Short mmCIF file of C-alpha atoms in Angstrom, two decimals:
data_model
loop_
_atom_site.label_atom_id
_atom_site.label_comp_id
_atom_site.label_asym_id
_atom_site.label_seq_id
_atom_site.Cartn_x
_atom_site.Cartn_y
_atom_site.Cartn_z
CA MET A 1 88.12 62.00 46.57
CA GLU A 2 91.11 60.66 44.66
CA ASN A 3 89.61 60.98 41.11
CA LEU A 4 88.22 64.96 41.92
CA HIS A 5 90.20 68.58 41.56
CA ARG A 6 88.72 72.09 42.93
CA ALA A 7 87.54 73.37 39.33
CA ARG A 8 86.28 77.21 41.46
CA ILE A 9 85.67 79.12 44.41
CA MET A 10 82.92 80.57 44.98
CA ILE A 11 82.88 83.72 47.90
CA GLU A 12 79.11 85.00 49.46
CA ASP A 13 79.51 88.43 49.66
CA GLU A 14 82.76 89.39 48.59
CA GLY A 15 82.63 92.70 47.69
CA ALA A 16 81.18 93.32 51.68
CA LEU A 17 84.04 94.89 53.61
CA PRO A 18 82.84 95.08 57.46
CA PHE A 19 83.83 98.76 57.85
CA LYS A 20 81.77 101.73 58.38
CA ASP A 21 82.44 105.54 57.20
CA LEU A 22 85.18 103.98 54.40
CA HIS A 23 86.73 106.91 52.18
CA PRO A 24 85.39 106.29 48.44
CA HIS A 25 88.61 105.37 47.44
CA VAL A 26 90.40 102.94 49.95
CA ALA A 27 92.36 100.44 48.26
CA GLN A 28 91.09 96.71 48.90
CA MET A 29 94.08 94.14 48.61
CA ARG A 30 93.58 90.34 48.67
CA VAL A 31 95.83 88.50 49.99
CA LYS A 32 95.99 84.77 48.62
CA GLU A 33 98.26 82.18 50.18
CA GLY A 34 100.64 82.32 47.40
CA SER A 35 101.00 86.44 46.71
CA LYS A 36 104.44 87.34 47.55
CA ILE A 37 104.48 89.78 50.97
CA ARG A 38 107.05 92.02 48.61
CA ASN A 39 104.20 92.90 45.93
CA LEU A 40 101.64 93.79 48.34
CA VAL A 41 103.98 95.78 50.39
CA GLY A 42 105.33 97.34 47.57
CA TYR A 43 101.97 98.49 46.10
CA ALA A 44 100.54 99.27 49.80
CA LEU A 45 103.59 101.81 50.09
CA THR A 46 102.99 103.78 46.82
CA TYR A 47 99.07 103.56 47.38
CA MET A 48 100.16 105.47 50.79
CA LYS A 49 102.69 107.80 49.79
CA SER A 50 100.97 108.75 46.73
CA GLU A 51 96.94 109.56 48.76
CA GLY A 52 96.16 112.40 50.71
CA THR A 53 93.88 110.01 52.55
CA GLY A 54 95.76 106.76 51.72
CA GLN A 55 93.15 103.84 53.33
CA ILE A 56 94.13 100.08 52.99
CA ILE A 57 92.92 97.00 53.77
CA PHE A 58 94.23 93.51 53.87
CA GLY A 59 91.77 90.80 53.75
CA ALA A 60 92.41 87.20 53.86
CA TYR A 61 90.69 84.02 54.32
CA GLY A 62 91.89 80.53 55.41
CA ARG A 63 95.70 80.16 55.61
CA ALA A 64 96.64 83.52 54.19
CA VAL A 65 95.59 85.22 57.25
CA THR A 66 98.82 85.80 58.93
CA LYS A 67 100.34 86.32 55.63
CA ALA A 68 97.57 89.61 56.07
CA ILE A 69 98.71 90.29 59.28
CA THR A 70 102.60 90.02 58.78
CA CYS A 71 101.39 92.82 55.36
CA ALA A 72 99.92 95.11 57.93
CA GLU A 73 102.82 95.02 60.59
CA ILE A 74 105.02 95.48 57.66
CA LEU A 75 103.11 98.87 56.12
CA LYS A 76 102.84 99.86 59.79
CA ARG A 77 106.17 99.95 60.25
CA GLN A 78 107.05 101.93 57.48
CA VAL A 79 104.94 104.41 57.41
CA ASN A 80 104.07 106.36 60.35
CA GLY A 81 101.00 107.46 62.23
CA LEU A 82 98.35 104.56 61.11
CA HIS A 83 95.27 103.98 62.66
CA GLN A 84 94.09 100.17 62.51
CA ILE A 85 91.00 98.50 62.52
CA THR A 86 91.11 95.03 62.42
CA LYS A 87 87.86 92.72 62.30
CA ILE A 88 87.94 89.11 62.02
CA GLN A 89 84.69 86.81 61.03
CA TYR A 90 83.48 83.88 58.33
CA THR A 91 83.77 84.14 55.42
CA SER A 92 81.10 81.70 53.72
CA LEU A 93 82.76 80.16 50.77
CA GLN A 94 81.45 77.12 48.02
CA GLU A 95 83.86 74.82 46.64
CA VAL A 96 82.48 73.06 43.08
CA TRP A 97 84.83 70.28 42.64
CA GLU A 98 85.16 68.36 39.27
CA GLN A 99 86.43 65.18 37.83
CA LYS A 100 89.90 64.70 37.07
CA GLY A 101 90.96 63.27 33.24
CA PRO A 102 89.13 62.97 30.20
CA VAL A 103 86.31 65.29 30.66
CA ILE A 104 83.44 62.29 30.70
CA LYS A 105 79.87 63.25 28.71
CA ASN A 106 76.91 65.07 30.81
CA PRO A 107 75.74 64.66 33.61
CA ALA A 108 79.49 65.84 34.66
CA PRO A 109 79.87 64.83 37.92
CA CYS A 110 80.53 67.48 40.51
CA LEU A 111 80.06 67.77 44.28
CA THR A 112 79.88 70.96 45.61
CA VAL A 113 80.83 71.94 49.31
CA TYR A 114 80.24 74.07 51.07
CA LYS A 115 82.73 76.09 54.20
CA ASN A 116 83.00 78.44 56.92
CA CYS A 117 86.53 79.55 57.18
CA PRO A 118 88.20 82.13 58.80
CA SER A 119 88.65 85.44 57.60
CA ILE A 120 90.38 88.48 58.70
CA TYR A 121 90.09 92.20 57.41
CA ILE A 122 92.24 94.70 58.76
CA LEU A 123 92.17 98.49 57.51
CA LEU A 124 94.73 101.20 57.79
CA SER A 125 94.21 104.77 57.40
CA LYS A 126 96.33 107.98 57.28
CA SER A 127 93.04 109.47 59.14
CA PRO A 128 92.00 109.13 61.94
CA LEU A 129 89.26 106.05 63.02
CA ASP A 130 87.05 105.65 65.46
CA PRO A 131 88.49 104.79 68.94
CA GLN A 132 85.15 103.06 69.98
CA GLU A 133 85.45 100.57 67.08
CA ASP A 134 85.66 96.81 68.22
CA GLY A 135 89.84 95.87 67.00
CA TYR A 136 90.74 99.63 66.41
CA GLN A 137 94.63 100.14 67.65
CA PRO A 138 95.81 103.67 67.68
CA PRO A 139 99.09 104.56 66.21
CA GLN A 140 102.19 103.00 67.31
CA ASN A 141 105.33 105.15 68.44
CA PRO A 142 107.17 105.95 65.72
CA PRO A 143 110.55 103.63 65.10
CA SER A 144 113.76 105.64 66.16
CA GLY A 145 115.83 104.94 63.19
CA GLU A 146 115.20 103.26 59.81
CA THR A 147 118.39 101.48 58.68
CA GLY A 148 117.19 99.64 55.87
CA LYS A 149 114.66 96.69 55.56
CA ARG A 150 115.21 94.91 58.71
CA SER A 151 115.55 97.68 60.77
CA LEU A 152 112.80 96.05 63.06
CA GLU A 153 113.84 95.52 66.46
CA SER A 154 113.24 99.08 67.88
CA HIS A 155 109.63 98.41 67.19
CA GLY A 156 109.39 95.95 69.79
CA SER A 157 111.73 97.31 72.33
CA SER A 158 108.83 100.17 72.54
CA ASP A 159 105.51 97.89 72.21
CA SER A 160 104.45 97.57 75.61
CA LYS A 161 101.08 95.62 74.38
CA LYS A 162 104.04 92.91 72.68
CA ARG A 163 102.66 89.40 74.21
CA LYS A 164 104.67 86.52 72.73
CA THR A 165 103.18 82.98 72.93
CA ASN A 166 105.24 79.67 73.40
CA VAL A 167 104.35 78.10 69.52
CA SER A 168 106.27 75.90 67.54
CA THR A 169 105.68 76.91 64.12
CA GLU A 170 106.61 73.83 63.21
CA GLY A 171 103.63 70.89 62.35
CA ARG A 172 101.08 70.89 60.27
CA ILE A 173 97.87 73.25 60.27
CA GLU A 174 95.23 71.68 60.95
CA GLU A 175 92.63 72.72 58.38
CA THR A 176 89.95 74.42 60.50
CA CYS A 177 86.95 75.37 58.28
CA THR A 178 83.58 73.98 59.43
CA ASN A 179 80.92 72.19 57.03
CA ILE A 180 77.40 74.09 57.22
CA GLY A 181 76.05 71.15 54.44
CA GLY A 182 76.57 69.25 51.61
CA ALA A 183 79.21 66.10 51.65
CA ALA A 184 81.07 66.11 54.72
CA ILE A 185 84.73 65.64 53.27
CA ALA A 186 86.13 69.21 53.69
CA GLN A 187 88.42 68.44 56.27
CA GLU A 188 91.07 66.57 54.59
CA THR A 189 90.71 69.33 52.01
CA PRO A 190 94.44 70.42 50.31
CA TYR A 191 94.44 73.63 49.68
CA PHE A 192 95.03 75.00 46.04
CA GLN A 193 97.29 77.83 45.49
CA LYS A 194 95.03 78.17 42.31
CA ILE A 195 92.03 80.37 43.47
CA MET B 1 107.04 73.00 55.60
CA ALA B 2 109.68 71.92 53.31
CA GLU B 3 112.17 74.84 54.29
CA GLN B 4 111.42 74.46 57.81
CA THR B 5 112.59 70.02 57.31
CA SER B 6 115.55 70.85 55.94
CA LEU B 7 117.16 72.03 58.37
CA GLY B 8 120.50 70.06 57.87
CA ASP B 9 120.96 71.26 54.65
CA GLY B 10 122.73 74.97 54.99
CA PRO B 11 126.16 74.73 56.83
CA PRO B 12 124.97 76.92 59.56
CA SER B 13 122.03 75.20 61.42
CA HIS B 14 119.88 76.86 63.69
CA ARG B 15 117.82 75.83 66.28
CA ARG B 16 114.45 78.47 67.35
CA ARG B 17 114.46 79.41 70.31
CA PRO B 18 111.12 79.08 72.38
CA ALA B 19 108.94 82.22 72.08
CA PRO B 20 109.63 84.56 75.15
CA ARG B 21 107.08 83.96 77.60
CA PRO B 22 105.24 87.02 78.74
CA PRO B 23 102.90 87.18 81.81
CA ARG B 24 100.06 85.03 82.19
CA GLY B 25 96.63 85.87 84.13
CA PRO B 26 94.21 83.22 84.12
CA ASN B 27 92.21 84.95 81.13
CA ASP B 28 95.20 84.63 78.98
CA ILE B 29 94.74 81.97 76.46
CA TYR B 30 97.59 81.09 74.02
CA VAL B 31 96.88 78.87 71.17
CA ASN B 32 99.23 76.44 70.22
CA THR B 33 99.08 74.06 66.65
CA LYS B 34 99.57 71.02 68.60
CA THR B 35 96.56 70.98 71.33
CA ASP B 36 93.45 69.20 70.04
CA PHE B 37 91.42 72.53 69.25
CA ARG B 38 88.50 70.96 70.47
CA ALA B 39 89.77 70.75 74.07
CA GLN B 40 91.27 74.76 73.57
CA LEU B 41 87.18 75.35 73.03
CA SER B 42 86.05 73.58 75.75
CA ARG B 43 89.06 75.15 78.07
CA CYS B 44 87.80 78.73 76.97
CA ARG B 45 84.07 77.79 77.49
CA ARG B 46 84.41 76.25 81.08
CA LEU B 47 86.16 79.96 81.69
CA LEU B 48 83.53 82.26 80.00
CA GLU B 49 80.49 79.62 81.49
CA SER B 50 81.96 80.08 84.99
CA GLY B 51 81.86 83.41 85.81
CA GLU B 52 84.72 83.80 86.92
CA GLN B 53 86.17 85.62 83.99
CA LYS B 54 84.72 88.73 82.39
CA GLU B 55 86.67 88.46 79.08
CA LEU B 56 89.47 86.41 77.39
CA ARG B 57 92.18 87.34 75.49
CA VAL B 58 93.41 84.78 72.76
CA HIS B 59 96.68 85.26 71.74
CA GLY B 60 98.01 83.43 68.54
CA LEU B 61 101.44 83.85 67.05
CA GLY B 62 102.49 82.90 63.62
CA LEU B 63 100.82 79.71 62.05
CA ALA B 64 98.63 79.31 65.42
CA ILE B 65 96.59 82.81 64.08
CA GLY B 66 94.23 80.92 61.83
CA ARG B 67 93.30 79.10 65.07
CA ALA B 68 93.22 81.64 67.12
CA ILE B 69 91.13 83.44 65.38
CA ASN B 70 88.73 79.74 64.59
CA LEU B 71 88.63 79.54 68.56
CA ALA B 72 86.93 83.13 69.06
CA LEU B 73 84.78 82.86 66.07
CA GLN B 74 83.57 79.49 67.55
CA LEU B 75 83.51 80.45 70.80
CA GLN B 76 81.19 83.21 69.35
CA LEU B 77 78.84 80.48 67.68
CA ALA B 78 78.90 78.22 70.58
CA LEU B 79 78.16 80.71 73.58
CA PRO B 80 74.31 81.76 74.16
CA ASP B 81 75.10 85.66 75.43
CA THR B 82 76.34 88.12 72.89
CA LEU B 83 80.24 87.97 72.74
CA LEU B 84 82.06 91.17 71.19
CA LEU B 85 85.32 90.26 69.92
CA SER B 86 88.04 93.39 69.85
CA ALA B 87 91.45 91.84 67.80
CA SER B 88 94.78 93.44 67.51
CA THR B 89 97.72 92.64 66.21
CA SER B 90 101.23 92.89 66.69
CA THR B 91 104.60 92.04 65.61
CA VAL B 92 106.96 89.52 68.24
CA GLU B 93 110.45 89.27 68.16
CA LEU B 94 112.10 85.79 68.54
CA THR B 95 115.31 84.56 68.31
CA ASP B 96 117.39 81.81 66.82
CA ASP B 97 120.20 79.83 67.89
CA MET B 98 122.74 79.82 64.95
CA GLU B 99 124.72 76.58 65.47
CA PRO B 100 128.37 76.12 63.79
CA GLU B 101 128.96 72.61 62.23
CA GLY B 102 131.21 70.64 60.51
CA GLY B 103 134.31 72.75 60.95
CA GLU B 104 133.56 75.92 59.77
CA ASP B 105 134.39 78.97 62.38
CA GLY B 106 133.39 78.22 65.81
CA GLU B 107 131.11 80.82 66.56
CA PRO B 108 127.92 80.69 67.39
CA GLY B 109 125.35 83.59 66.99
CA THR B 110 122.04 84.54 67.02
CA ARG B 111 120.29 85.64 65.13
CA ASN B 112 116.20 87.84 65.23
CA ARG B 113 113.51 87.02 62.84
CA ASN B 114 110.05 88.56 63.36
CA ASN B 115 106.74 87.08 63.26
CA SER B 116 102.89 88.16 63.52
CA ALA B 117 101.06 87.75 66.09
CA ILE B 118 96.95 88.40 66.68
CA HIS B 119 95.43 89.25 70.26
CA ILE B 120 91.90 89.01 70.51
CA ARG B 121 89.85 90.30 73.45
CA VAL B 122 86.59 88.14 73.52
CA TYR B 123 84.13 90.04 76.03
CA ARG B 124 80.23 89.74 76.92
CA ALA B 125 77.71 92.54 74.93
CA HIS B 126 76.31 93.94 78.28
CA GLU B 127 79.32 93.83 80.74
CA GLU B 128 81.18 96.19 78.74
#
């Protein structure tokens, strides 16, 4: 294991989205672990302000799901009246690990690991969505005033559905992927930023 | 993780208050990152299989979001009945206590920040 490095990751059915009746010009943001929130939200804001029937999808898997939710929450706060549908599912990943160091002649030893990673897809839309759909959230009450980037206090007080958990954010997140087949070495696999 | 462990570096170190606890019913599951994952899963299974609860609400905050999603999805796989998942997201406001140290101006203050949270409703398909 020490002599291997992750060469590439392949996602099965990458183009497939769990939403029906999408606008043809929907923007899809693939949020990765190293993505900068300001880049993602900056693009999403200009997109939402330019398009008439703006629909945007934040998709992420693994450790990036938190970032995708944060992006969606910030965007909802900045753009009023957004309908939201949240979908969670497993994404099948296929990782190929290759030998580190000087390249050895063929056959190049490589190891393929199949993983099921929890993933999230958040659809935000200016046009109304189907309220019967699972994971639908209607637009929130508009915040009373915008005094800057961090003027988020008004959002919390008006949110009646807000729930809080007593969770310390310290400590290492556990790798919660499950193996389908292949080698059973994926439990301790570190995530790299290069994807 | 690096920025969280180096609390002693900056002059005004801060201490995180635990997130405010909302009232919880028997079907509210608050997922954290410390508890054993299998224990959390079996607790949810027991609640659903006993038939007392028609639906569970799984909540996760911050780093625990991934675990909460995994828990809901594993529950969907583990139970024989068809379970439906309905997720929603929200923002939770957290408070940090600033602690003055080393002869700085002794004014303890607080700072608010936001964190993302997820709430997943897990319910049986035919009882909706």
